[in-house]
Coordinates of C-alpha atoms in Angstrom, one line a residue:
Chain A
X152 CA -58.0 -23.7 37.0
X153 CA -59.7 -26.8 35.8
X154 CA -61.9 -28.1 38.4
X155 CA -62.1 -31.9 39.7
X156 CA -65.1 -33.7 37.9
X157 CA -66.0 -35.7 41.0
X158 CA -66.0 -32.9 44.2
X159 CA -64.9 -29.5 42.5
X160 CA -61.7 -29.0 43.8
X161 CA -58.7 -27.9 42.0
X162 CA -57.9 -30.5 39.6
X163 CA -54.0 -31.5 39.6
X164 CA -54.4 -35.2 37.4
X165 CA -55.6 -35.2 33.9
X166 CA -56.0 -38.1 32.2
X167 CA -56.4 -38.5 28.5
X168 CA -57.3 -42.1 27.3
X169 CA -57.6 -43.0 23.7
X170 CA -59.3 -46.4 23.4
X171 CA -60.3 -47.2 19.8
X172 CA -59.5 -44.0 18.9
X173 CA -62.1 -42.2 20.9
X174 CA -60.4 -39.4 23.1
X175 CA -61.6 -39.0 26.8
X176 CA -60.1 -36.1 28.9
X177 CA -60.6 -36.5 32.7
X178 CA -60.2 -34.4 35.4
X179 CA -59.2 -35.2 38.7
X180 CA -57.7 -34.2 42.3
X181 CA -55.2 -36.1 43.4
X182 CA -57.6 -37.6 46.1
X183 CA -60.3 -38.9 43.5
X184 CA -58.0 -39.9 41.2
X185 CA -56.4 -42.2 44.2
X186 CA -60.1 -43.5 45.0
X187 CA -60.5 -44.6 41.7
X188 CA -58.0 -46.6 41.6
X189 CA -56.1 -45.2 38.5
X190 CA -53.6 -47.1 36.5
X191 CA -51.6 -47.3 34.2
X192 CA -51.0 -50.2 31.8
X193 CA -49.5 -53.0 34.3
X194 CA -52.4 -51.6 36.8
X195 CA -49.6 -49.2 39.0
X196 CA -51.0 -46.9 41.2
X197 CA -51.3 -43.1 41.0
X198 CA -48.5 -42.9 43.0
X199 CA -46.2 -44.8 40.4
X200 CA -47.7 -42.9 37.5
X201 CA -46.5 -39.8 38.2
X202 CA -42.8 -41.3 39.0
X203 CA -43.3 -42.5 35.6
X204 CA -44.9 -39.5 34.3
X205 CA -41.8 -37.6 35.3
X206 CA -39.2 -40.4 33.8
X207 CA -41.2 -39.7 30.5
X208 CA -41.3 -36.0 31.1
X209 CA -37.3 -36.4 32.2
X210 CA -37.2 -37.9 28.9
X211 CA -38.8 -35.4 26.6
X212 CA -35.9 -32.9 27.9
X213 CA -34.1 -35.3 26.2
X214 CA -36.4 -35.6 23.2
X215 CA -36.3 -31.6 22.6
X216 CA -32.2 -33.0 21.7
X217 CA -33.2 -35.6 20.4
X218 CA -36.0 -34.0 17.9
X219 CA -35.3 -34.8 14.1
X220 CA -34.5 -38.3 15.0
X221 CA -36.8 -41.1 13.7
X222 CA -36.2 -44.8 14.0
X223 CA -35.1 -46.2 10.7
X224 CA -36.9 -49.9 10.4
X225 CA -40.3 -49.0 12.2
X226 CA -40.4 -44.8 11.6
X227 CA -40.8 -44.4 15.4
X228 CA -39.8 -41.1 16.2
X229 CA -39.7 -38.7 19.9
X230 CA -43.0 -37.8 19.2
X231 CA -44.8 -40.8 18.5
X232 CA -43.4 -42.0 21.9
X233 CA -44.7 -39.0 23.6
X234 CA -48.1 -39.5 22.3
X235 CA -48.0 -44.1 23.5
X236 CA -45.7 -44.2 25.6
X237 CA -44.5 -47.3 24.3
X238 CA -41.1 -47.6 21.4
X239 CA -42.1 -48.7 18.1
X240 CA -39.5 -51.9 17.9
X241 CA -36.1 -53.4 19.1
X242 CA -34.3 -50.9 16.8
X243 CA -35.6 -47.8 18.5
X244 CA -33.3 -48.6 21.3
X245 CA -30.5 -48.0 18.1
X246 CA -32.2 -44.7 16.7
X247 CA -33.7 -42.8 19.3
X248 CA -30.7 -43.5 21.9
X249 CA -30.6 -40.0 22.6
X250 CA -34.2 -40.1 23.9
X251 CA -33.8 -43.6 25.5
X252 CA -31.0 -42.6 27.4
X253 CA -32.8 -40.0 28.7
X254 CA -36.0 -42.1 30.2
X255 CA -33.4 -44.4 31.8
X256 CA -31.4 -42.2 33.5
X257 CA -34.3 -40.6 35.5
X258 CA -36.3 -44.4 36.0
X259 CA -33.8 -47.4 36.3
X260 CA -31.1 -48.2 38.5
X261 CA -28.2 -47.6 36.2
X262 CA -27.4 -47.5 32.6
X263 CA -25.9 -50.7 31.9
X264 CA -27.5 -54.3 31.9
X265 CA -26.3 -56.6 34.4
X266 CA -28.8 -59.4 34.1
X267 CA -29.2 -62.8 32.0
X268 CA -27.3 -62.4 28.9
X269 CA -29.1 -64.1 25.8
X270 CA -26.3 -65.6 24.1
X271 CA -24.7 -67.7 26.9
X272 CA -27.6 -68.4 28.3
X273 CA -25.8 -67.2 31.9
X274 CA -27.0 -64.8 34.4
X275 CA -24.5 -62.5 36.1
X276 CA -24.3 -63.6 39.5
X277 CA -24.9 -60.5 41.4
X278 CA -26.5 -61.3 44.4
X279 CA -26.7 -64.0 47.2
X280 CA -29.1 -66.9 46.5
X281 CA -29.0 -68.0 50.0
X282 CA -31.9 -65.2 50.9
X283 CA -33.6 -66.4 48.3
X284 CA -36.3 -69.4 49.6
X285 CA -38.9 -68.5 51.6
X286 CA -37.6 -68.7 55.2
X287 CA -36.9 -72.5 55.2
X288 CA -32.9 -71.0 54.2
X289 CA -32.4 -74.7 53.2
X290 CA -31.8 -74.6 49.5
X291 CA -31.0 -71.7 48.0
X292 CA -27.3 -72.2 47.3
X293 CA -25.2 -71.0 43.9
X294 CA -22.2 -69.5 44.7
X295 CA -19.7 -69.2 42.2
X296 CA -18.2 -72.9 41.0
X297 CA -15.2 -74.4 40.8
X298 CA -14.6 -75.9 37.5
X299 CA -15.0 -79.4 39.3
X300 CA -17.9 -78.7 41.0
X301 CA -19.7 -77.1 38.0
X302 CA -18.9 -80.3 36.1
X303 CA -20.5 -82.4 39.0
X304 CA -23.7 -79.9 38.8
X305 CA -23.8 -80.2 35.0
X306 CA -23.5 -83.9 35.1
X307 CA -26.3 -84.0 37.5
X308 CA -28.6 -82.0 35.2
X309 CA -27.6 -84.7 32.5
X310 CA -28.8 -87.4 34.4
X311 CA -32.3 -85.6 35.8
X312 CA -32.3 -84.6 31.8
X313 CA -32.1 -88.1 30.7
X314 CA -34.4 -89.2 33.7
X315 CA -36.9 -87.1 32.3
X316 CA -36.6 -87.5 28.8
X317 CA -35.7 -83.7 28.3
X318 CA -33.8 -84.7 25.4
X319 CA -32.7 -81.7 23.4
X320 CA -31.7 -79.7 27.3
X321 CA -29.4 -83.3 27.9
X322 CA -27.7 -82.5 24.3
X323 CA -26.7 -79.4 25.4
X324 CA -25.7 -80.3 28.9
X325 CA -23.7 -82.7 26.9
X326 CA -22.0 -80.5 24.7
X327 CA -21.6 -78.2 27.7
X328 CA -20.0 -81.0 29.4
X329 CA -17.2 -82.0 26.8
X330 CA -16.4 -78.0 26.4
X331 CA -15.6 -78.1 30.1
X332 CA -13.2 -81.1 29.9
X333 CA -11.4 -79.2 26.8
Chain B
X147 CA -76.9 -74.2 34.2
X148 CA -73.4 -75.9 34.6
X149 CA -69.9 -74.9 34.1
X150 CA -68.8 -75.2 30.5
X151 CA -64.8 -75.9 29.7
X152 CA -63.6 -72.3 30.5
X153 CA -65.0 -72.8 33.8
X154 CA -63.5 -75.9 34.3
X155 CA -60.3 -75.3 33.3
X156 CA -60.0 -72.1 35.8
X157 CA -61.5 -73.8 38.8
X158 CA -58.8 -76.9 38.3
X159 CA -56.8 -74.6 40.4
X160 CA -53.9 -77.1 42.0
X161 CA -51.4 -74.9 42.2
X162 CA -47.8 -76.2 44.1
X163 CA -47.2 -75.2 47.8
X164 CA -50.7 -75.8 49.9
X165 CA -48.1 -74.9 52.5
X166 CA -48.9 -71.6 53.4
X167 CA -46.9 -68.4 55.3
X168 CA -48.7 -65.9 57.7
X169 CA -48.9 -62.6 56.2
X170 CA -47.9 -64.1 52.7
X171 CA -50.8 -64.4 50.2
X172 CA -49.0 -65.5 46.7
X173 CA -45.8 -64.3 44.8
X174 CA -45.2 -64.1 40.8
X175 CA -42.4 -63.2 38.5
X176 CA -43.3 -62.1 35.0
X177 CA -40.3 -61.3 32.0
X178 CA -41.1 -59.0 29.2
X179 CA -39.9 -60.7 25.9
X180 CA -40.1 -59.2 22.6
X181 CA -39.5 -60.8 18.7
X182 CA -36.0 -59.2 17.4
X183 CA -37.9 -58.6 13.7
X184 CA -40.6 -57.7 14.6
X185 CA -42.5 -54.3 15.2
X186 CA -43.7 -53.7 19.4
X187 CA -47.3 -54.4 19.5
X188 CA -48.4 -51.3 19.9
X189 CA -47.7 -50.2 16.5
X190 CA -48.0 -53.6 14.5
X191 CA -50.8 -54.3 12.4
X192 CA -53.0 -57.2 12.4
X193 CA -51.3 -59.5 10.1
X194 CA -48.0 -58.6 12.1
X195 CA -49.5 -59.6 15.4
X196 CA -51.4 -63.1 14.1
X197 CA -47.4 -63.8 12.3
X198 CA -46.5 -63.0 16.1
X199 CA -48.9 -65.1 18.0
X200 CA -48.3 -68.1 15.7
X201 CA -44.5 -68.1 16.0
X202 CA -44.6 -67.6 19.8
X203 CA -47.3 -70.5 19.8
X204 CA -45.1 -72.7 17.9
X205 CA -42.1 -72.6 19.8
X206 CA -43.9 -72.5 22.9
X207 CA -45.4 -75.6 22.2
X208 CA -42.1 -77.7 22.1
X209 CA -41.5 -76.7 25.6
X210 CA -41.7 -79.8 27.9
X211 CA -42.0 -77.4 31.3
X212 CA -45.1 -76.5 29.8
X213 CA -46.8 -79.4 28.9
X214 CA -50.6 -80.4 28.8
X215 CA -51.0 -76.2 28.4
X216 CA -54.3 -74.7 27.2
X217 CA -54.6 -71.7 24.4
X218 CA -56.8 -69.5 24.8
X219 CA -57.9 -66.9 22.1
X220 CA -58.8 -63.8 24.4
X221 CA -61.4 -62.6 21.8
X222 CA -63.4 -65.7 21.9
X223 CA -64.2 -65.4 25.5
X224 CA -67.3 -63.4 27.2
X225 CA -66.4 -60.7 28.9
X226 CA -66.8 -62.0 32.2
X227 CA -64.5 -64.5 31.7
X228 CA -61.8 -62.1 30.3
X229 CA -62.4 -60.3 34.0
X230 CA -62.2 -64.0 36.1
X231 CA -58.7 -64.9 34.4
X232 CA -57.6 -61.2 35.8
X233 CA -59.3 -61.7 39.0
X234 CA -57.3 -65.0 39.4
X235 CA -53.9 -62.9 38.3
X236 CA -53.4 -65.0 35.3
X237 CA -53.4 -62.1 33.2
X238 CA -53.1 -58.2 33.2
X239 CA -56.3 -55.6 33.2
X240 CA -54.8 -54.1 29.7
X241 CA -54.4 -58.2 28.3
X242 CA -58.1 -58.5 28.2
X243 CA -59.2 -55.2 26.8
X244 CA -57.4 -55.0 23.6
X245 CA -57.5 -58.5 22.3
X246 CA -56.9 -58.5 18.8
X247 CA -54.7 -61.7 18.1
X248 CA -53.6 -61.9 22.2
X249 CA -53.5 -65.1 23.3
X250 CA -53.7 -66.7 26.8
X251 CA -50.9 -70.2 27.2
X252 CA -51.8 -71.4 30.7
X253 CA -50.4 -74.7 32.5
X254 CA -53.0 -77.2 34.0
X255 CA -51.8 -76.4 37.1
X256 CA -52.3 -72.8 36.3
X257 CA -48.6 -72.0 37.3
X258 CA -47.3 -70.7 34.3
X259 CA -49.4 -68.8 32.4
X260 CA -48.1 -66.7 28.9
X261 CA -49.6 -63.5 27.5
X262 CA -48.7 -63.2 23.7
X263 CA -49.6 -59.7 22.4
X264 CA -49.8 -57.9 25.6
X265 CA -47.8 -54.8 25.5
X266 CA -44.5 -56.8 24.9
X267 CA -44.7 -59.7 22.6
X268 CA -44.1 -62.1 25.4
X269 CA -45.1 -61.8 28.7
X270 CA -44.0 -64.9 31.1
X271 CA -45.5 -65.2 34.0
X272 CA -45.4 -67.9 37.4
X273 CA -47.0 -67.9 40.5
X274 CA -46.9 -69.6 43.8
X275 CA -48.9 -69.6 46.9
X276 CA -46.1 -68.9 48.9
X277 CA -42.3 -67.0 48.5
X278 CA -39.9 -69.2 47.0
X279 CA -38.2 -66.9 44.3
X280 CA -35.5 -69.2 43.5
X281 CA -37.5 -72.4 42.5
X282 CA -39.9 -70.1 40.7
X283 CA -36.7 -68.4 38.8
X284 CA -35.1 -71.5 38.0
X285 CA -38.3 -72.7 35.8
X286 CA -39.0 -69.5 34.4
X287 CA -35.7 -69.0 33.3
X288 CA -35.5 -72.5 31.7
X289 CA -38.8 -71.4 29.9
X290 CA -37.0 -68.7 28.8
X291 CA -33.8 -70.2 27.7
X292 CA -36.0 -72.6 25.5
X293 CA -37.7 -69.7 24.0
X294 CA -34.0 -68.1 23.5
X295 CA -33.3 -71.3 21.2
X296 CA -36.6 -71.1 18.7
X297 CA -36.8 -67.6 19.0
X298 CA -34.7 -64.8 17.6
X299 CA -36.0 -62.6 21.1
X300 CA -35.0 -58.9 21.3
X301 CA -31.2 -58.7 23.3
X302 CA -29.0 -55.5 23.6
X303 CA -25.7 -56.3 25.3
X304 CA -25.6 -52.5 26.6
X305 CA -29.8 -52.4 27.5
X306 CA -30.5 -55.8 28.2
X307 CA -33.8 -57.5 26.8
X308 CA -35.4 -54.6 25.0
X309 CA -39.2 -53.8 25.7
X310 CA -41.8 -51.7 24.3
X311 CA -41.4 -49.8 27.5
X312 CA -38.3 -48.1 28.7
X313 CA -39.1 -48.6 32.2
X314 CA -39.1 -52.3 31.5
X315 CA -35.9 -52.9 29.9
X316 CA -32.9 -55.0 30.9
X317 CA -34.3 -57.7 32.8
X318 CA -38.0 -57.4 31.5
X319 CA -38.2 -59.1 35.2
X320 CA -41.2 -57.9 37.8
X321 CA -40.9 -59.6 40.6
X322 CA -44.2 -59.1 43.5
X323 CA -45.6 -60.8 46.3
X324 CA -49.1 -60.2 47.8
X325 CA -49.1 -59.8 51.2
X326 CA -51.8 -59.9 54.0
X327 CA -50.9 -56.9 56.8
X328 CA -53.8 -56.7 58.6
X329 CA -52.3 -55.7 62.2
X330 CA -49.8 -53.2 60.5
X331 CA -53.4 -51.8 59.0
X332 CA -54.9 -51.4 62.8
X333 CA -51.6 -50.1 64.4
X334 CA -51.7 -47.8 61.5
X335 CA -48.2 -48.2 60.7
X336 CA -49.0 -49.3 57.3
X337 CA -48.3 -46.0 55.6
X338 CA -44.8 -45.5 57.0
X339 CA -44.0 -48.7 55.7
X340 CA -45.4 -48.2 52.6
X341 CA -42.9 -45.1 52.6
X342 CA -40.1 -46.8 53.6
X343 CA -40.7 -49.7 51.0
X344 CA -40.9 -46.9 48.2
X345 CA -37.6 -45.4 49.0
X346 CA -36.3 -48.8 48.3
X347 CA -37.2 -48.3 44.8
X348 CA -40.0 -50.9 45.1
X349 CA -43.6 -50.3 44.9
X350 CA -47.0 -50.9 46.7
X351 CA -50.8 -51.0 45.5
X352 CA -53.7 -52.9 46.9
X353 CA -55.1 -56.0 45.8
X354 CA -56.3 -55.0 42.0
X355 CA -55.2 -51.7 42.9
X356 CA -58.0 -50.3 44.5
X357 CA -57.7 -48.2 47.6
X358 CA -55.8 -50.3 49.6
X359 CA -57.1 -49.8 53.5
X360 CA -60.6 -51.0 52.3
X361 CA -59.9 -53.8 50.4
X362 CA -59.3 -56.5 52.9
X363 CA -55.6 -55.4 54.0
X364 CA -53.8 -56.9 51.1
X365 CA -51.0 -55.2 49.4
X366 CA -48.8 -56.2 46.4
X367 CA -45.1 -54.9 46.1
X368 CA -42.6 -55.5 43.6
X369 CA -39.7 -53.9 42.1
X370 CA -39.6 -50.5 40.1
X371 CA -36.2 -51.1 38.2
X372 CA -35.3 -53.1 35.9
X373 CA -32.1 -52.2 34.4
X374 CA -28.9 -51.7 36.1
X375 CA -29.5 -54.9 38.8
X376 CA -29.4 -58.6 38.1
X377 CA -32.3 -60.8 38.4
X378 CA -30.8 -62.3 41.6
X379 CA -29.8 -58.8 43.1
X380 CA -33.7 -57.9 42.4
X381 CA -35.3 -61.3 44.0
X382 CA -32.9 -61.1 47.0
X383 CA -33.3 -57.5 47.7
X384 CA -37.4 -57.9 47.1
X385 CA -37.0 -61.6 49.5
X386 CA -35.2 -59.5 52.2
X387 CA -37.9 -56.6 51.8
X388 CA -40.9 -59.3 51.6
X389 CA -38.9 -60.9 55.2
X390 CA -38.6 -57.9 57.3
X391 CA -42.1 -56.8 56.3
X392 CA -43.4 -60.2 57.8
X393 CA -41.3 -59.6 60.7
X394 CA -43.4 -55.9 61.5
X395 CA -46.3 -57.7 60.8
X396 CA -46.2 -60.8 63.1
X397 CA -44.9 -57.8 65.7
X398 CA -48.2 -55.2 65.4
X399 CA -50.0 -58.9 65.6
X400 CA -48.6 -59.2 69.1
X401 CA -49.2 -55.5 69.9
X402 CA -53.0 -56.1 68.8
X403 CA -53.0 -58.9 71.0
X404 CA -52.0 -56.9 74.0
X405 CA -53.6 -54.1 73.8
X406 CA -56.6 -54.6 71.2
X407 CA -57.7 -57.6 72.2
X408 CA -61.2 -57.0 72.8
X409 CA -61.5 -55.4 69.8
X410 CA -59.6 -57.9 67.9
X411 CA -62.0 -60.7 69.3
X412 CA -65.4 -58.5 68.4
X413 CA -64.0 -58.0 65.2
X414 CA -63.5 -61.5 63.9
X415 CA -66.7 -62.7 65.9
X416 CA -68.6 -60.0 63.8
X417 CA -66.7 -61.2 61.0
X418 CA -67.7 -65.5 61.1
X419 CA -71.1 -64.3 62.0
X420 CA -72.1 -61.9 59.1
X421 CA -70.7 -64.6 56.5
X422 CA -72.4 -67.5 58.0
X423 CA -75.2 -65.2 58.1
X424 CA -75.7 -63.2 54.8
X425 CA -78.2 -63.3 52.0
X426 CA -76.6 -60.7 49.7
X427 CA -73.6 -59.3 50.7
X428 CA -70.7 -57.5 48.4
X429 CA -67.5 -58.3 47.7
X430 CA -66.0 -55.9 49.6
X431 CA -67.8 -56.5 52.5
X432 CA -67.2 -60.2 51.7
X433 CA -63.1 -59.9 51.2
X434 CA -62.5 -57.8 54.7
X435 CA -64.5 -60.6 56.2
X436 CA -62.3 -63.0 55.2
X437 CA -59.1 -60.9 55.9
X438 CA -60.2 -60.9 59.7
X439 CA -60.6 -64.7 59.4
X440 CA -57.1 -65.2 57.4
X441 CA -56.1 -63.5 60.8
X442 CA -57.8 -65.6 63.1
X443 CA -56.4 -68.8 61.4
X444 CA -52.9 -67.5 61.7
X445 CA -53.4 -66.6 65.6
X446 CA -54.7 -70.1 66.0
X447 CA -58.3 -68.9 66.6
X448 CA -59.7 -71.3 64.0
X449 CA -59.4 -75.0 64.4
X450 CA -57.7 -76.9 61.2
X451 CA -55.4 -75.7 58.7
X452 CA -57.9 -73.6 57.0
X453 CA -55.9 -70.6 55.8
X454 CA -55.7 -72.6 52.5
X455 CA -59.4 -73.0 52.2
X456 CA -59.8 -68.9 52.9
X457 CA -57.3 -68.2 50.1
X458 CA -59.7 -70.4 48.0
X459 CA -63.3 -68.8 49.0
X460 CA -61.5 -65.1 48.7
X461 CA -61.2 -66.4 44.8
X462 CA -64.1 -67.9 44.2
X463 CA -66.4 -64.9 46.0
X464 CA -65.1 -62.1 43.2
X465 CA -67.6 -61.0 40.5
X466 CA -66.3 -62.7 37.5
X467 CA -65.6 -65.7 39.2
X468 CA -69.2 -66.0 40.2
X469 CA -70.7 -65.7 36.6
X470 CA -68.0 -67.9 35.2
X471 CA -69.3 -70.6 38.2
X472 CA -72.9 -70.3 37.0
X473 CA -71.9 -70.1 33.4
X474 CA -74.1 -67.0 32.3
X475 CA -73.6 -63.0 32.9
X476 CA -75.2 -62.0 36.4
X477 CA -75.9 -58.2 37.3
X478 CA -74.8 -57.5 41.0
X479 CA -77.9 -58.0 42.8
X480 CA -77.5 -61.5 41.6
X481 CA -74.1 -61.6 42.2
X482 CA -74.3 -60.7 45.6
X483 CA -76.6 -63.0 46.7
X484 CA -74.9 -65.9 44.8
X485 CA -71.9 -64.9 46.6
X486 CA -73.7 -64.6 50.1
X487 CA -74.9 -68.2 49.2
X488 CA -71.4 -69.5 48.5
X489 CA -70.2 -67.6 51.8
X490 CA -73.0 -69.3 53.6
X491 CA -72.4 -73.1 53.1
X492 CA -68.5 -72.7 53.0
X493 CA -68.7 -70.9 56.5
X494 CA -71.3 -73.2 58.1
X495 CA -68.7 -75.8 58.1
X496 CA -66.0 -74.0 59.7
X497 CA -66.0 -74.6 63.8
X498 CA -66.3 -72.0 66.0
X499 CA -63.9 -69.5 67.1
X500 CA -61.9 -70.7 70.1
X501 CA -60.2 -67.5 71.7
X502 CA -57.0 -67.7 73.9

């Protein structure tokens, strides 16, 4: 067995970095690897790599399936992912499904996405925004709208849009507006 | 030798909400945007990347939320100036290290602050000094919807906004607040909580990461998924998470009080003394100073509103910080005494302790 570069235990983390295109190995137990603070790219902790590690590793179960695949605009394929981590563009989530699928299973919350669509510019309103200021619980309030009431709010914007010269937003408010009264 | 402009520019720090919460250091919310045509950025080539940047700066620039903004060219900047925009959470470690055609868009008030060309094309980021999730959604989202209308940005009705990253996808949202838990720290609870937060499906690291009982008792937690919850189901959960955790801690403060007080007392005596005191001292040593003096001012130990003014000196004491303030690269012998000196005059104007 490998042993720990630091103290000479059994090493259990190796870390390969590629920077420039100069390889590093490193060997690590768990313990060293935790005191040096190790992260990954958005600076997550050990901890949080290896729940990653094994999304991506839940994922290359997928990728043996989903070998032979290759992304057709960017020529992004299982293995390419394997070695960054990281998709090769928007159309990867088209080409290599099979192997997407697979990571987000194993790391997300469900399959489906529930947030802010792009299009309508509207967020699904899923939770309560009334927990959602800092303790004062004085204004965080949108609950679902009446027609009525969502005019009055959109007239309001209008006016804070005009107010503050926010001309292209007011256009849209406006148009927004006149859709609403049909 | 004085600041130059860089300097300047970071050290006009007036971000919103002076106001500030015990146990809450700061909070942020960052989306993960990409360009629908174009290739991630970890596989796009130089001339991809610069088409990128300029198109992202472009329509940026029509954004009236972000007006008066500064653009920075990452590659231009010394290295210890790379580290000081990290050090004041402006930007990620990975941001600074790879900086071909990554650009920095920051807000005078250093609220809002862009990466293009970190790992995602876009990454959106605000911050506050205190937890107000809603206000801080509400004008990143309208960023957002004004980069949805000059941008053709990266949208899957089944996946969400698509990242470069699996483990980002649907939202691109990551929501965290920085928190100061000292007494959970000393009634060694800390790491039960830190359990308890994980099973959540939210996550905890220290203050850059390090390890996290050494580093002045700040921890950072934020959400894990991404996909499969709204952005309001993610801030509310996160909000009630963030609110219970206050709750423990102003609890263990309480139980510190009873039963720790002498050493509570000793402790932040020690504390004032060694950083009205010093002539070279580290930035470790210096930050768990100031965490025991964060403490004091929220148990009313220190006269005048100063937990503001201690969320200031924390920033201003870190490495980077320190060369950026005397303009020139300083190895850590310098450094330390600099810092000692800064330590010195802030903490000769603070009163003394007044104990219950």
């Amino acid at each position: 067995m490998e042993k720990c570069q630091f103290c000479g235990k059994p090493a259990t983390v190796h870390m390969t970095q590629i920077v420039n295109n100069k390889t590093t190995v490193v060997r690590m137990c768990s313990e060293c690897a935790a005191k040096h603070g190790l992260f990954d790219k958005d600076g997550l902790p050990f901890a949080m790599l290896s729940s990653l590690g094994e999304a991506l590793f839940a994922g290359l179960k997928h990728s043996q399936s989903a070998s032979g695949l290759i992304c057709s605009r960017c020529g992004c394929t299982p293995a390419s992912f394997r070695e960054t981590g990281r998709l090769g563009c928007p159309n990867c989530y088209k080409d290599l499904k099979l192997l997407v699928d697979g990571i987000v299973e194993s790391s997300q919350k469900g399959a489906v996405h529930k947030g802010k669509k792009l299009k309508s510019h509207a967020f699904v309103d899923g939770g309560d925004w009334n927990t959602l200021s800092g303790g004062k619980g004085d204004d965080g309030r949108r609950k679902k709208m009446s027609s009525a009431e969502r005019l009055d709010a959109l007239q309001e914007q209008l006016d804070d849009a005009i107010r503050e010269e926010r001309y292209e937003e007011a256009a849209k408010l406006r148009d927004e507006i006149r859709k609403l009264k049909g | 030798m004085a600041m130059n402009d860089f300097g300047k520019k970071l050290f006009h720090d007036a971000r919103e909400a002076k106001e500030t919460m015990p146990a809450i250091i700061s909070s942020r919310i960052r989306l993960a945007r990409n360009l629908a045509d174009a290739k991630f950025v970890k596989y796009a080539c130089r001339g991809d990347l610069r088409a990128v940047a300029n198109m992202c700066e472009k329509a940026l620039s029509s954004c009236k939320i972000l007006d008066g903004n500064s653009v920075l060219n990452v590659c231009d900047l010394q290295e210890y100036e790379r580290t000081a925009l990290v050090e004041r959470h402006m930007c990620s470690q990975e941001f600074i290290v790879d900086t071909n055609e990554s650009r920095l868009l920051f807000t005078p008030d250093h609220t809002v602050s862009i990466m293009i060309n970190e790992e995602d094309h876009l990454r959106i980021q605000i911050f506050r000094y205190d937890l107000n999730f809603r206000a801080m959604f509400d004008r990143i989202n309208a960023i957002d919807d004004h980069l949805a209308d000059n941008l053709s940005i990266a949208f899957d009705e089944h996946y969400g906004f698509l990242t470069s990253c699996p483990t980002n996808v649907g939202t691109g949202m990551r929501a965290s607040v920085m928190m100061h838990l000292p007494a959970l720290v000393i009634t060694k609870q800390i790491n039960n909580l830190i359990l308890a937060v994980q099973k959540l499906g939210f996550v905890v690291r220290g203050l850059f990461g390090e390890g996290s009982e050494a580093k002045g008792n700040f921890f950072q937690i934020s959400n894990q998924q991404t996909l499969g919850l709204s952005e309001v189901d993610i801030l509310s959960r996160l909000t009630q998470i963030i609110k219970s955790i206050v709750d423990y801690e102003l609890n263990a403060r309480e139980i510190v009080k009873k039963e720790k007080i002498v050493w509570l007392y000793d402790n932040i005596g020690r504390a004032l003394g060694i950083l009205r005191g010093c002539y070279s001292i580290a930035s470790s040593d210096a930050i768990n100073g100031i965490s025991l003096l964060m403490l004091a001012a929220d148990l009313g130990y220190l006269r005048g509103n100063l937990r503001w003014d201690l969320n200031q000196i924390m920033m201003k004491i870190q490495s980077s910080h320190i060369q950026v303030l005397e303009n020139k690269a300083l190895g850590s012998a310098e450094r330390d005494i600099k810092r000692a000196e800064i330590l010195r005059n802030f903490f000769a104007k603070i009163p003394d302790l007044k104990f219950e």
